[in-house]
Short mmCIF file of C-alpha atoms in Angstrom, two decimals:
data_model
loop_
_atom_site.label_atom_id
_atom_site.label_comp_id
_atom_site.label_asym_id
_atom_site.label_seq_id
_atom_site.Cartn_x
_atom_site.Cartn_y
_atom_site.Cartn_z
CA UNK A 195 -14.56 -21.05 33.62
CA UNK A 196 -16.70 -20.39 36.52
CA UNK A 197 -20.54 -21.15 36.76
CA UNK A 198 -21.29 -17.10 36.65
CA UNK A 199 -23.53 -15.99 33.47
CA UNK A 200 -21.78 -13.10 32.03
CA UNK A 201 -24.56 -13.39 29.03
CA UNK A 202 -27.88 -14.49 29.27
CA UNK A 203 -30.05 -13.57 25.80
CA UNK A 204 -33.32 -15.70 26.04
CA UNK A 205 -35.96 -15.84 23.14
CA UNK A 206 -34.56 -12.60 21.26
CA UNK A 207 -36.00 -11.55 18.22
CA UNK A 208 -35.08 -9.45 15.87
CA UNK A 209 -36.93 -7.78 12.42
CA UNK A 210 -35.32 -5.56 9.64
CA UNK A 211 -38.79 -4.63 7.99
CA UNK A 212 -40.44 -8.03 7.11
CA UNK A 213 -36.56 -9.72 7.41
CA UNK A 214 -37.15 -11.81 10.84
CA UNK A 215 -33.29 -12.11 11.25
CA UNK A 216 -33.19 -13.59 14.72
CA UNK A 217 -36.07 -16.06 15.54
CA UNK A 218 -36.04 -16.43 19.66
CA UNK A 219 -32.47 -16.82 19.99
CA UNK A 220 -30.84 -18.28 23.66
CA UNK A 221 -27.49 -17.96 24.39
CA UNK A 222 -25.71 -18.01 27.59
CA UNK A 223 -22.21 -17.97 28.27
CA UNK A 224 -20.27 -17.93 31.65
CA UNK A 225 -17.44 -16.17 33.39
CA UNK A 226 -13.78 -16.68 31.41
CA UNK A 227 -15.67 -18.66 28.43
CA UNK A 228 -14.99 -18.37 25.18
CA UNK A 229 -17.80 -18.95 22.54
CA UNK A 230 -17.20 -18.78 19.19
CA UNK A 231 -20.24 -17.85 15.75
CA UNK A 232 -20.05 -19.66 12.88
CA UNK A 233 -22.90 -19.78 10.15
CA UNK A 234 -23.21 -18.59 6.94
CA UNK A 235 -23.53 -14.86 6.00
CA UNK A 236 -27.25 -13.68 6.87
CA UNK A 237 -27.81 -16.67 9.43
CA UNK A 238 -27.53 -13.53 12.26
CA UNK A 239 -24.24 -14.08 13.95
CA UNK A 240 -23.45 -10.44 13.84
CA UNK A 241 -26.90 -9.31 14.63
CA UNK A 242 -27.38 -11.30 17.48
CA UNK A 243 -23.24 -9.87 18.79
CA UNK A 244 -24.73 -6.63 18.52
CA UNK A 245 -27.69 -7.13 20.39
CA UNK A 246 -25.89 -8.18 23.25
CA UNK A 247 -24.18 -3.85 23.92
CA UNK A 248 -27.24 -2.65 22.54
CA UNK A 249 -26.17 -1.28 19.18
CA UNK A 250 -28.98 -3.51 17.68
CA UNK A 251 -32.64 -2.69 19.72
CA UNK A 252 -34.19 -6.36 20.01
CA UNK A 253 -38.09 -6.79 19.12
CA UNK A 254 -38.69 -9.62 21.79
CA UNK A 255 -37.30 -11.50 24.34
CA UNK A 256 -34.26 -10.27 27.07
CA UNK A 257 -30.93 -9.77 27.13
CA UNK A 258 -28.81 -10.03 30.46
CA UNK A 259 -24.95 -8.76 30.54
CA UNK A 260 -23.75 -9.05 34.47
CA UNK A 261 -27.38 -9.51 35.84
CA UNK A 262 -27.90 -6.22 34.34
CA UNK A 263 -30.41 -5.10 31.42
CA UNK A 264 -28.20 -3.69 28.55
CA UNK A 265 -30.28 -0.38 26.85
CA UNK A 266 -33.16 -0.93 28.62
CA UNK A 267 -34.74 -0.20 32.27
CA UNK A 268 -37.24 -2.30 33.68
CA UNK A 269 -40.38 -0.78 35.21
CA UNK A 270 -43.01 -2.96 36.12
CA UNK A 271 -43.38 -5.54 34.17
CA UNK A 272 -41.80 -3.44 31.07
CA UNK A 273 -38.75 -2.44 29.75
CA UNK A 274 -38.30 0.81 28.18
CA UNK A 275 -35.27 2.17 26.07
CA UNK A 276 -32.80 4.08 28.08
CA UNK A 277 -31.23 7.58 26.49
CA UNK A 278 -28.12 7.10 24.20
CA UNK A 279 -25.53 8.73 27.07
CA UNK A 280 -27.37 6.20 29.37
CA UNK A 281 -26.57 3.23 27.14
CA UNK A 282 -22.99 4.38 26.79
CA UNK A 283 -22.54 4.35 30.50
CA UNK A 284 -24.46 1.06 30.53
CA UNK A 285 -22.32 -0.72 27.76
CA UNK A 286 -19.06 0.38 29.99
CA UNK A 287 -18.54 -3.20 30.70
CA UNK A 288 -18.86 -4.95 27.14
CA UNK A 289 -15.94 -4.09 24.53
CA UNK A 290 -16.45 -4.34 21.19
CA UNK A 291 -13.95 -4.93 18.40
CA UNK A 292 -15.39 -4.47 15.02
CA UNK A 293 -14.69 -5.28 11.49
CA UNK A 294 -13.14 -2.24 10.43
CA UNK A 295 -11.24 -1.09 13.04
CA UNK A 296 -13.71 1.82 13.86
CA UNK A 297 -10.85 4.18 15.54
CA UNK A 298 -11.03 7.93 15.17
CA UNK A 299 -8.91 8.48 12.31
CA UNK A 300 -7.68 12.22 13.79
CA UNK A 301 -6.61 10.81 16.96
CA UNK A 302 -3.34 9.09 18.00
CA UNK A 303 -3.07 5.70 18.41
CA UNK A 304 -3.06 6.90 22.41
CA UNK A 305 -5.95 9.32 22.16
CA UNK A 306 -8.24 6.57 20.70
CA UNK A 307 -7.17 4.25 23.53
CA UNK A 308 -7.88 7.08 27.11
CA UNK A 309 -10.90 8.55 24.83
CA UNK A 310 -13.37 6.28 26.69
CA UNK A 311 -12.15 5.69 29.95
CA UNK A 312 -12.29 9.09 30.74
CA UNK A 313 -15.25 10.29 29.07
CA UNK A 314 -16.98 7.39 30.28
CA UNK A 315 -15.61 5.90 33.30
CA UNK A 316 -14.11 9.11 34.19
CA UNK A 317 -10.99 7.90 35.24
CA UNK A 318 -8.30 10.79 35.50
CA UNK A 319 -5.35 11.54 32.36
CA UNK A 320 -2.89 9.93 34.08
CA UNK A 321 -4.37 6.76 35.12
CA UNK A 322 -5.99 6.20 31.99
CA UNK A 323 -2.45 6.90 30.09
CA UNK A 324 -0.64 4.46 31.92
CA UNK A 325 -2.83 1.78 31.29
CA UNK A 326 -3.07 2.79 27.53
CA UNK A 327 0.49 2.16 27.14
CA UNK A 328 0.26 -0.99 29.21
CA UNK A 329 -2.10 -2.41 26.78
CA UNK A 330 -0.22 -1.16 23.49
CA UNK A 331 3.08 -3.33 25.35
CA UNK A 332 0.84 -6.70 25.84
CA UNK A 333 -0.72 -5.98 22.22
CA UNK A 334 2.95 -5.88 20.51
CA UNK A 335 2.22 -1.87 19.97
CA UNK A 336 4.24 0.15 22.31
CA UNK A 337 5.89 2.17 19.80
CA UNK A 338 2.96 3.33 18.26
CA UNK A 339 1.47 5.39 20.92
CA UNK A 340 2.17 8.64 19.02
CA UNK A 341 1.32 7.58 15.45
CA UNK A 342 -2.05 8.05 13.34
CA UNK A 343 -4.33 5.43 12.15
CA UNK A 344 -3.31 6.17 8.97
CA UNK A 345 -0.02 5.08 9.76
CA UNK A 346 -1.03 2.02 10.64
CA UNK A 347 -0.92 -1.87 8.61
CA UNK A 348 -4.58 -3.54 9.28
CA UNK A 349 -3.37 -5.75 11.94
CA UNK A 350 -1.74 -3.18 13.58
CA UNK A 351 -5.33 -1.33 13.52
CA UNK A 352 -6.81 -3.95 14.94
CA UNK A 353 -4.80 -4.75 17.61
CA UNK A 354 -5.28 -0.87 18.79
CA UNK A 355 -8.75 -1.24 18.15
CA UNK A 356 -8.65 -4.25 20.97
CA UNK A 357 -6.37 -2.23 23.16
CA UNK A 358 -9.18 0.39 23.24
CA UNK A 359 -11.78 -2.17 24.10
CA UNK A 360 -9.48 -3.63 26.95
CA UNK A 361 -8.99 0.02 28.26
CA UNK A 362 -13.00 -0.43 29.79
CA UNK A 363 -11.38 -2.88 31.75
CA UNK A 364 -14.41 -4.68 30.63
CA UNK A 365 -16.32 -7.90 31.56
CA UNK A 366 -16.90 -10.06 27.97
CA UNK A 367 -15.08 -8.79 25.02
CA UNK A 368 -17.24 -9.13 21.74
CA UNK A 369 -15.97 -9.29 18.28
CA UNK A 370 -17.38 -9.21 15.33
CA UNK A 371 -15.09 -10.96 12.51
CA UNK A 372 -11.76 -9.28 13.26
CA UNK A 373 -9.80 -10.64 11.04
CA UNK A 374 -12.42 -10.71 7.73
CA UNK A 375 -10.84 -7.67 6.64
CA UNK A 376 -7.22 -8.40 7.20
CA UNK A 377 -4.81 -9.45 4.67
CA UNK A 378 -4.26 -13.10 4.89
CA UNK A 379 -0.46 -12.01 6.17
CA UNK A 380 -1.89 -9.94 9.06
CA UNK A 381 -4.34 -12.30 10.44
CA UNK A 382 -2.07 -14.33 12.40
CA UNK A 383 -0.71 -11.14 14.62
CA UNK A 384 -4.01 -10.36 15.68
CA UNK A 385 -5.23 -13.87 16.27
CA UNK A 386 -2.20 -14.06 18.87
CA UNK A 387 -3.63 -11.22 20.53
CA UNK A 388 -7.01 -13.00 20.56
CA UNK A 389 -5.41 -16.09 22.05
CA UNK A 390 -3.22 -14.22 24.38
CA UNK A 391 -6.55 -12.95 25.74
CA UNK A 392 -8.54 -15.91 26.12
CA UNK A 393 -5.68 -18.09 28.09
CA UNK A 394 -5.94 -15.17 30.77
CA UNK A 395 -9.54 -15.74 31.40
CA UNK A 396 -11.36 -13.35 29.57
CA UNK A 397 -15.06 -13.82 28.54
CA UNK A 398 -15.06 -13.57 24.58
CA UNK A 399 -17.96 -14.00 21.96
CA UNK A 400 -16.55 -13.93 18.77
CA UNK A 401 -17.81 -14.04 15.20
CA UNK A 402 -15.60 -15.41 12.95
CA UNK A 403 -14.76 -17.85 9.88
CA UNK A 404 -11.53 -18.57 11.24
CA UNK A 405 -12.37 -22.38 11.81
CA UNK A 406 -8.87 -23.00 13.12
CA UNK A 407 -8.50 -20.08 16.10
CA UNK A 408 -12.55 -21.72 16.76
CA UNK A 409 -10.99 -25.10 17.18
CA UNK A 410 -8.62 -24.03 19.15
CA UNK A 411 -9.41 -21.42 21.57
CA UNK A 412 -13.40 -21.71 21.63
CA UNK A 413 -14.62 -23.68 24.73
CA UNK A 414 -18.25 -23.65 22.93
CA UNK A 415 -18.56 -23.12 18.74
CA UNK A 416 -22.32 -21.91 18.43
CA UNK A 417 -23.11 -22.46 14.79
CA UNK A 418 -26.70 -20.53 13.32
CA UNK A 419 -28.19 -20.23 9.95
CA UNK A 420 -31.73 -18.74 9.27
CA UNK A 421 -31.91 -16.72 12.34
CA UNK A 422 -31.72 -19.54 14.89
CA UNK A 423 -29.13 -21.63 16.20
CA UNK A 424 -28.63 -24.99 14.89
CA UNK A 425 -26.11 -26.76 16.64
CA UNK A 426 -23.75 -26.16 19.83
CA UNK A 427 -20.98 -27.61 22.00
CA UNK A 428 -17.68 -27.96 22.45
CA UNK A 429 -14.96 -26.93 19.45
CA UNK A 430 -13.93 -30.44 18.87
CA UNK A 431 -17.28 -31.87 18.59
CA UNK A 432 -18.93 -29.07 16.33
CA UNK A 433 -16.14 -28.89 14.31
CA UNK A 434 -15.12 -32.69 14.18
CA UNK A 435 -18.21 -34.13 14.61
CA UNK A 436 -21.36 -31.98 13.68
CA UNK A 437 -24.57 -33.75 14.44
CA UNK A 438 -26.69 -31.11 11.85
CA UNK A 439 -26.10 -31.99 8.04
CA UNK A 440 -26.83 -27.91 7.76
CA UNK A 441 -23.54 -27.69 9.95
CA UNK A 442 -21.63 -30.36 8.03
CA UNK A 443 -22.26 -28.80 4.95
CA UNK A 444 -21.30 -25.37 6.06
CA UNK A 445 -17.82 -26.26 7.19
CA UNK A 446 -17.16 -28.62 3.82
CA UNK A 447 -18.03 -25.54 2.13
CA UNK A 448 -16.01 -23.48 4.06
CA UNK A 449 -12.54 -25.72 4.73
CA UNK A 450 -12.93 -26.06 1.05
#
């Protein structure tokens, strides 16, 4: 890890109607760290990921990806929301793995992965193609570059879905419980991946109830419930030792 902030969200808010989901919210995480969510369902976790590419607006407070403002432009002393094809180019440096997989179901495996680098990035066919099937090699996929979604396992969805991502060649990885809707067979495969990727360096925030990958990969386990964040630090001491009986009672519940 360096001493570089990739992220920096300060005081961030967040409402659904009356539902105050995220209640002034910091978290900062630095160059090649990896910081793993854990919490209960509805403590935020996922609200707060998606805050950070802007595919949640925030109500309050500011959100930093690379120094840079992430859906918004600041003028004066205000920040106003930027046009969706502005965001896109603006999230460029942020992949995003999702839950379900989220890959264009009449595309190959090969046409989901050069989509975005070269409607966004603009990088040409061939560049974009070789480094497509670099990424389905170092994600175990390399003969799948002509096959359908369809023809995919879950695992092997989701390891395309994080070859896409990688494909930005971008700065912090986010993902939002990649596993949760796995088979408990194919979780492992993709986990690898996930490991694979955080030994070479790359920023990750992940949201996940995988308590064992948390211990360890994570260099920081951030645990929330109720819209704030309750207790953080390193894997072995959040997970061995928690200091909050609303943590300790979470991961009974959950090694259970």
């Amino acid at each position: 890890m360096s001493d570089t902030l990739i992220v920096e969200a300060t005081g961030v808010h967040k409402h659904y109607g009356h539902n105050h989901v995220l209640k002034g919210v910091d978290l900062h995480v630095r160059a090649g760290e990896v910081v793993c969510l854990i919490g209960p369902s509805g403590s935020g976790k996922t609200t707060l990921l998606r805050t950070l590419n802007h595919l949640e607006s925030i109500d309050a407070g500011m959100i930093l990806v690379s120094g840079g403002h992430v859906g918004y432009r600041r003028v004066g002393d205000r920040l106003h929301e930027l046009a969706p094809r502005e965001v896109s180019r603006n999230r460029a440096g942020i992949g995003m793995v999702f839950q379900h997989f989220n890959l264009f179901p009449h595309m190959t495996v090969l046409e989901n992965i050069v989509e975005a680098p070269i409607g966004v990035r603009h990088v040409s066919r061939k560049e974009a193609t070789a480094h497509a099937l670099s990424l389905l090699e170092r994600v175990g996929l390399s003969d799948k570059a002509a096959f359908y979604p369809a023809q995919l396992s879950g695992g092997q969805k989701q390891r395309v879905a994080i070859a896409r991502a990688l494909a930005m060649r971008p700065e912090v990885m986010l993902f939002d419980e990649p596993t949760s809707a796995l088979d408990p067979e194919l979780v492992g495969e993709v986990l690898a991946v996930m490991r694979d990727l955080a030994e070479s360096g790359m920023t990750m925030v992940v949201v996940t109830h995988e308590i064992g990958f948390a211990r360890q990969v994570a260099d920081r386990v951030v645990f929330m419930a109720d819209g704030v964040i309750v207790e953080q630090g390193p894997s072995e001491v959040v997970l061995d030792a928690p200091s909050h009986a609303r943590t300790r009672d979470f991961l009974k519940a959950v090694l259970a």
